[in-house]
mmCIF file of C-alpha atoms in Angstrom:
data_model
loop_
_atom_site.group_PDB
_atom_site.id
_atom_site.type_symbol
_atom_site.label_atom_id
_atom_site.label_comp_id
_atom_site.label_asym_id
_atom_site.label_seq_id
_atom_site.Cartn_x
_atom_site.Cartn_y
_atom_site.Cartn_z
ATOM 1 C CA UNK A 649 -63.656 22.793 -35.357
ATOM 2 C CA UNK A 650 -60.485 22.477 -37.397
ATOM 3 C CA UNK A 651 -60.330 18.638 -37.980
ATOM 4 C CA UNK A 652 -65.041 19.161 -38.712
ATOM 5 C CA UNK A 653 -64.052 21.543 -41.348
ATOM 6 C CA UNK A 654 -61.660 19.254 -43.043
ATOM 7 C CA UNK A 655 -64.046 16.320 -43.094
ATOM 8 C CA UNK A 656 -66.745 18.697 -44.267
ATOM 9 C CA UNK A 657 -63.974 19.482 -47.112
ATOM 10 C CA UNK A 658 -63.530 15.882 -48.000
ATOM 11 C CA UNK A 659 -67.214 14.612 -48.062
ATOM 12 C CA UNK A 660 -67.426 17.405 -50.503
ATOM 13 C CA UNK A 661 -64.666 16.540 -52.303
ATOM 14 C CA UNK A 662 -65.641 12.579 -52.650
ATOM 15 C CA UNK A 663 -69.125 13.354 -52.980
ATOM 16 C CA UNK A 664 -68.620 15.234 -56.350
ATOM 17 C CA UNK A 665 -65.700 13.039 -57.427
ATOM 18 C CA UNK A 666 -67.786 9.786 -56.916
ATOM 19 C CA UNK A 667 -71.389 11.931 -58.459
ATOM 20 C CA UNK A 668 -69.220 12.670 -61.637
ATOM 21 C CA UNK A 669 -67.161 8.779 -61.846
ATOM 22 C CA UNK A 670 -70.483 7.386 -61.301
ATOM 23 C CA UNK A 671 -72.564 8.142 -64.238
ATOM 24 C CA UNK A 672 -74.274 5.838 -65.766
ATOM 25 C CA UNK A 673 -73.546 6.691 -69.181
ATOM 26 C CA UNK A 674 -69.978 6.777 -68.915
ATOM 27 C CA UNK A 675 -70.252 3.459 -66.391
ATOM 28 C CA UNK A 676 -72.267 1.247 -68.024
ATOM 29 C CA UNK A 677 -73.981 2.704 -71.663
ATOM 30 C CA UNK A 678 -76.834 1.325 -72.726
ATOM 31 C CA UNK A 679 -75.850 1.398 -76.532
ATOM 32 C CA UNK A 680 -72.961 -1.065 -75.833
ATOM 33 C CA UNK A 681 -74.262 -4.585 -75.664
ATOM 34 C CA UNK A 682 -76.230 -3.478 -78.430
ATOM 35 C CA UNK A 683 -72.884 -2.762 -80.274
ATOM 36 C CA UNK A 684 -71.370 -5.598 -79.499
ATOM 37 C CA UNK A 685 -73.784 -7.854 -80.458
ATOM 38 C CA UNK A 686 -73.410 -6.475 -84.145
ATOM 39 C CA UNK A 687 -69.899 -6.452 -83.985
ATOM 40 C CA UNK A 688 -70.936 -10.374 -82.994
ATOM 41 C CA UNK A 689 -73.177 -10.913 -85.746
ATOM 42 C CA UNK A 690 -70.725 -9.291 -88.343
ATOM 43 C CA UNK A 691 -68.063 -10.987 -87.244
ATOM 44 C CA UNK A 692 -65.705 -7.977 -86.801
ATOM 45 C CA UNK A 693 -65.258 -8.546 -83.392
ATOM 46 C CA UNK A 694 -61.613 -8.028 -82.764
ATOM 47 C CA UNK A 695 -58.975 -7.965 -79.975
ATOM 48 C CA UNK A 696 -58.674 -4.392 -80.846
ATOM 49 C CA UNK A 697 -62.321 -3.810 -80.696
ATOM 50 C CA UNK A 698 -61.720 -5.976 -77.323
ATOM 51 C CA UNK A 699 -58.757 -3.910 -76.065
ATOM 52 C CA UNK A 700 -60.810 -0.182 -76.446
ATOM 53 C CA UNK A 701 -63.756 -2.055 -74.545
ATOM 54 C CA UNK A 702 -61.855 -2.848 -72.016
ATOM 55 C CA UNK A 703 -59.982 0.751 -71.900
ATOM 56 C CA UNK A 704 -63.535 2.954 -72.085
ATOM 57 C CA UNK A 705 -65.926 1.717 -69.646
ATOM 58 C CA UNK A 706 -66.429 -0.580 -66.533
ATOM 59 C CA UNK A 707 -69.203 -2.379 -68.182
ATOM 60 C CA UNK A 708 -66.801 -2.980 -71.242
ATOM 61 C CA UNK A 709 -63.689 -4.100 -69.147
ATOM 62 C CA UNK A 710 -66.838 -7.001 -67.565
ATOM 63 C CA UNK A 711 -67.798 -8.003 -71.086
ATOM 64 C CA UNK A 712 -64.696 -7.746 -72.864
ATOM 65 C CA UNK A 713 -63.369 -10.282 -69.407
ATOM 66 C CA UNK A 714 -66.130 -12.883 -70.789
ATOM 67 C CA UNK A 715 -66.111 -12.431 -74.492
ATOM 68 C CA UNK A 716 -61.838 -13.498 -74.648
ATOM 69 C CA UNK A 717 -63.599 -16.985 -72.419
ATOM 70 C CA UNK A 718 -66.292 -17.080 -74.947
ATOM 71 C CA UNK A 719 -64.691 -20.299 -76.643
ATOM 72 C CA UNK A 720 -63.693 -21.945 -73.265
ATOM 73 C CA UNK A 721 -67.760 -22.444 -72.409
ATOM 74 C CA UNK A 722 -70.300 -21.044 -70.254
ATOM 75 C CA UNK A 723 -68.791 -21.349 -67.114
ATOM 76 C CA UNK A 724 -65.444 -20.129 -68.196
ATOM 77 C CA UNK A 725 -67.365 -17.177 -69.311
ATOM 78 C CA UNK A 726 -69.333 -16.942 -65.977
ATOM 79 C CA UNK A 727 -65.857 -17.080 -63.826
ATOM 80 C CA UNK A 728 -63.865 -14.190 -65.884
ATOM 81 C CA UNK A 729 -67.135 -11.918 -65.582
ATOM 82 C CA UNK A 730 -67.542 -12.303 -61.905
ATOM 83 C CA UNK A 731 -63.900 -11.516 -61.367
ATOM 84 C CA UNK A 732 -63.696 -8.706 -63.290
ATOM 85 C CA UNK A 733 -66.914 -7.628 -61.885
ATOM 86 C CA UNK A 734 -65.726 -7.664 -58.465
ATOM 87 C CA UNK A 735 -62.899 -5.718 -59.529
ATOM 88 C CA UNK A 736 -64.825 -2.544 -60.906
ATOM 89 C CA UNK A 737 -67.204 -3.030 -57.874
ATOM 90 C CA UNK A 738 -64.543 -2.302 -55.562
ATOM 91 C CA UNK A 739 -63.766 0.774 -58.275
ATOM 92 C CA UNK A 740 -66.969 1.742 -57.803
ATOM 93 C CA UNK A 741 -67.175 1.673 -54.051
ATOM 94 C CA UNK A 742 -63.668 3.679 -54.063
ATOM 95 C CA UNK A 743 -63.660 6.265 -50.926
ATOM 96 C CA UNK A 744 -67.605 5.773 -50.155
ATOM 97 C CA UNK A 745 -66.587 4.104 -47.161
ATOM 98 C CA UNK A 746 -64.161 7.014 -46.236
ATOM 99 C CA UNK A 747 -67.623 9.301 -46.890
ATOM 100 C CA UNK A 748 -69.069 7.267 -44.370
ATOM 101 C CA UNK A 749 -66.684 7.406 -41.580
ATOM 102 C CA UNK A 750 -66.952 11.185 -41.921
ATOM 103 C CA UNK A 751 -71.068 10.370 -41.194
ATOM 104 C CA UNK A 752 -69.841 8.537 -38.798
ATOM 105 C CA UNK A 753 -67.478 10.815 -36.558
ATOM 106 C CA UNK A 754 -68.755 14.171 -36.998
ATOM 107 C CA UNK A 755 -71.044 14.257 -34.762
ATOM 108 C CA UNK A 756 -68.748 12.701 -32.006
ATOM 109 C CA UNK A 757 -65.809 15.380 -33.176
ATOM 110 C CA UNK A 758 -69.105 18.081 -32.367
ATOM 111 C CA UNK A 759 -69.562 16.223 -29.342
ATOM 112 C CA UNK A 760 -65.610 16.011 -28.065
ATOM 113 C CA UNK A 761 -65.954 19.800 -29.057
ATOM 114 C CA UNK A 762 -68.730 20.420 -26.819
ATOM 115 C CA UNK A 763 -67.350 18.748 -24.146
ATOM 116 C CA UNK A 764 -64.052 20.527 -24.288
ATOM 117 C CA UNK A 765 -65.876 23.617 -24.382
ATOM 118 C CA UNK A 766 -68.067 22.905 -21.318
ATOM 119 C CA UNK A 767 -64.479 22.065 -19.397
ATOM 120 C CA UNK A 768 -63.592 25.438 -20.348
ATOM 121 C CA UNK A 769 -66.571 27.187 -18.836
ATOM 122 C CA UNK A 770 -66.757 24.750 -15.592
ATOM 123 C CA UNK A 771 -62.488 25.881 -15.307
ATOM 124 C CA UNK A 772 -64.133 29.310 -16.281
ATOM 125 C CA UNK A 773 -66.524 29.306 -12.817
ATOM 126 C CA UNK A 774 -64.056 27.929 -10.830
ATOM 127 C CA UNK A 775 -61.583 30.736 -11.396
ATOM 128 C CA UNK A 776 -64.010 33.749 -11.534
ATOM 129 C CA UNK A 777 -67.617 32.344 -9.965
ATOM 130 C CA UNK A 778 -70.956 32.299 -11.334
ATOM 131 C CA UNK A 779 -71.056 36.424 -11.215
ATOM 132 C CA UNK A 780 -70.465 36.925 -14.918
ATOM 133 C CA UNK A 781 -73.282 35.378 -16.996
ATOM 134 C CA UNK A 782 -72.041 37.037 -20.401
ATOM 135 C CA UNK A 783 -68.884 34.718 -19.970
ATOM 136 C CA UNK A 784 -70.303 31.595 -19.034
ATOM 137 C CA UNK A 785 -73.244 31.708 -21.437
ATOM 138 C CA UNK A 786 -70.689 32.583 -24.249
ATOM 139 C CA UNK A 787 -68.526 29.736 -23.259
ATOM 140 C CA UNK A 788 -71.661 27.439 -23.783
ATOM 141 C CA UNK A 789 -72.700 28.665 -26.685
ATOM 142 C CA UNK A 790 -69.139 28.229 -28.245
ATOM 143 C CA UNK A 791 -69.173 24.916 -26.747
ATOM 144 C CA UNK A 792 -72.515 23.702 -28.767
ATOM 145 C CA UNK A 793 -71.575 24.820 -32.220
ATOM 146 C CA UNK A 794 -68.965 22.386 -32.566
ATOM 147 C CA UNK A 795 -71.863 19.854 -31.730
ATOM 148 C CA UNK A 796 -73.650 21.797 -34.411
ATOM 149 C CA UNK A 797 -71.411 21.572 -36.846
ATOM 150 C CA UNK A 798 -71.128 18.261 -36.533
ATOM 151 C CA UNK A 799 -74.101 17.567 -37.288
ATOM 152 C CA UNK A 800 -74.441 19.799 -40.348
ATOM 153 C CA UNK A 801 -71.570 17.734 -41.917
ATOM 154 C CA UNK A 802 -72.661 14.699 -40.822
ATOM 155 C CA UNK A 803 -76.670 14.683 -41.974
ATOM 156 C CA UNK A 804 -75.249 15.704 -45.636
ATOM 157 C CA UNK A 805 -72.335 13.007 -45.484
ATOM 158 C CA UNK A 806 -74.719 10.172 -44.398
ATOM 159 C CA UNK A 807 -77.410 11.371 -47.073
ATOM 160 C CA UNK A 808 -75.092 11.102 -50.101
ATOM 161 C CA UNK A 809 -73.239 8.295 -48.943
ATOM 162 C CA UNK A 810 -76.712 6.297 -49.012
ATOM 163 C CA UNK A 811 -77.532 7.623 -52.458
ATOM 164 C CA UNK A 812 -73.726 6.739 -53.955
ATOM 165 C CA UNK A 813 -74.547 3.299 -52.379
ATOM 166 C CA UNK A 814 -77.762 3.090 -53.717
ATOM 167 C CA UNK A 815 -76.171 3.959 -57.430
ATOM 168 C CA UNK A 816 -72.990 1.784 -57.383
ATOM 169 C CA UNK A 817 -75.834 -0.845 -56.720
ATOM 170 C CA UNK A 818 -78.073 -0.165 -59.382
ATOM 171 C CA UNK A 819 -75.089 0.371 -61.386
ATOM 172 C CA UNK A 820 -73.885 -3.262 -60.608
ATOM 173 C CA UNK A 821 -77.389 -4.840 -60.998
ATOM 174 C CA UNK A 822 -77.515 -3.273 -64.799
ATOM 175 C CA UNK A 823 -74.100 -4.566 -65.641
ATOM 176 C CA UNK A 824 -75.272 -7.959 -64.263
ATOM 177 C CA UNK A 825 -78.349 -8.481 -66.539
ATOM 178 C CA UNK A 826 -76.499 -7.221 -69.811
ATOM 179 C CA UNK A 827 -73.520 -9.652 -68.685
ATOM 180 C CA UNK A 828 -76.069 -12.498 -68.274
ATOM 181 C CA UNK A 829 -77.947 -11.399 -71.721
ATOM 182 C CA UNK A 830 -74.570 -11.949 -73.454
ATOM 183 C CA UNK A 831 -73.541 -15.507 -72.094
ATOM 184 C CA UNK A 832 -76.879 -16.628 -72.179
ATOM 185 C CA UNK A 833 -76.905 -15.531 -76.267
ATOM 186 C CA UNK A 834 -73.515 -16.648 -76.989
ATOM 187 C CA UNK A 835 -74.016 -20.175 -75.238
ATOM 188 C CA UNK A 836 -77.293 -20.378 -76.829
ATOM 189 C CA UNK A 837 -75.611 -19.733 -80.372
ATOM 190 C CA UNK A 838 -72.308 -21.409 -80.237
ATOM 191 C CA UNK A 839 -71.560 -20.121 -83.607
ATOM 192 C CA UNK A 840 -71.173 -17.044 -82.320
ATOM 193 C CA UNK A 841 -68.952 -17.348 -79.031
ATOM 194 C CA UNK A 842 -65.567 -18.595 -82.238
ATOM 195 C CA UNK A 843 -66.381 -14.676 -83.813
ATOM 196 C CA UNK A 844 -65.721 -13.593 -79.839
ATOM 197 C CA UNK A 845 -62.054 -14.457 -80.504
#
């Protein structure tokens, strides 16, 4: 039961950490191509504006990577985007696959519990017979709420470890389409892409 309880104490733990890192708001805001596209158009775009981009949100750090290429050409642009992109998704993804190794091996901890238990009552007959039924059918039903618990950790752990997956992707597929807005506006204007610097 001991090692159940502490994955049951992680998932918890990374399930609210990645909930609350994972908001789309603070991930990728909808107001800041937007704002950068003024900043474009007045030409006040500057490496400071660049720097606090880069500092404030995932989606900034992806278009602040292709804005400093702007002047280098599409596929400059293209290259410095998909790097830094990779680099937040693996951000992103941080400690979902530890959530799903806990779906993963709770119910086999339950199950190694069980098992245990079921030794114990088998060593239990041996010793004293089948005579006592109170004994034996406690032993059992200690032995099945490990398999139990398991299984209570593990339904949760696999259930929010799909949704987080399902986020960081719809996350990713947002930052993609404002990324490809951006190059596709600043190649298509190439007065625009010298105010990027």
């Amino acid at each position: 039961m001991v090692p159940i309880i502490i994955c049951s104490i992680l998932a918890i733990a990374i399930t609210i950490e990645r909930f609350w890192v994972l908001r789309a708001d603070r991930v990728a805001p909808r107001d800041l191509l937007p704002a950068v596209w003024k900043q474009l158009k007045d030409n006040r775009l500057s490496a400071e504006y660049l720097k606090n981009m880069r500092r404030e949100t995932w989606l900034g750090s992806i278009l602040a990577a292709g804005l400093q290429q702007s002047r280098m050409g599409r596929e400059a642009m293209k290259d410095s985007v998909q790097q830094q992109a990779s680099h937040v998704a693996h951000e992103m993804e941080r400690f979902l696959n530890t959530l799903g190794t806990i779906a993963l091996i709770s119910p086999l901890l339950g199950l190694l519990g069980t098992v245990l238990g079921m030794i114990e009552v088998f060593t239990a007959i041996m010793l004293q017979g089948t005579g006592n039924a109170g004994v034996l059918a406690g032993g059992i039903s200690q032995a099945l709420i490990t398999t139990a618990a398991g299984l209570l950790v593990a339904i949760p752990a696999m259930i929010f470890y799909r949704a987080l997956r399902r986020r960081v992707d719809t996350i990713l597929i947002m930052m993609e389409q404002d990324c490809v807005k951006l190059i596709d506006a600043l190649t298509a204007e190439p007065q625009n892409a010298q105010s990027g610097q």
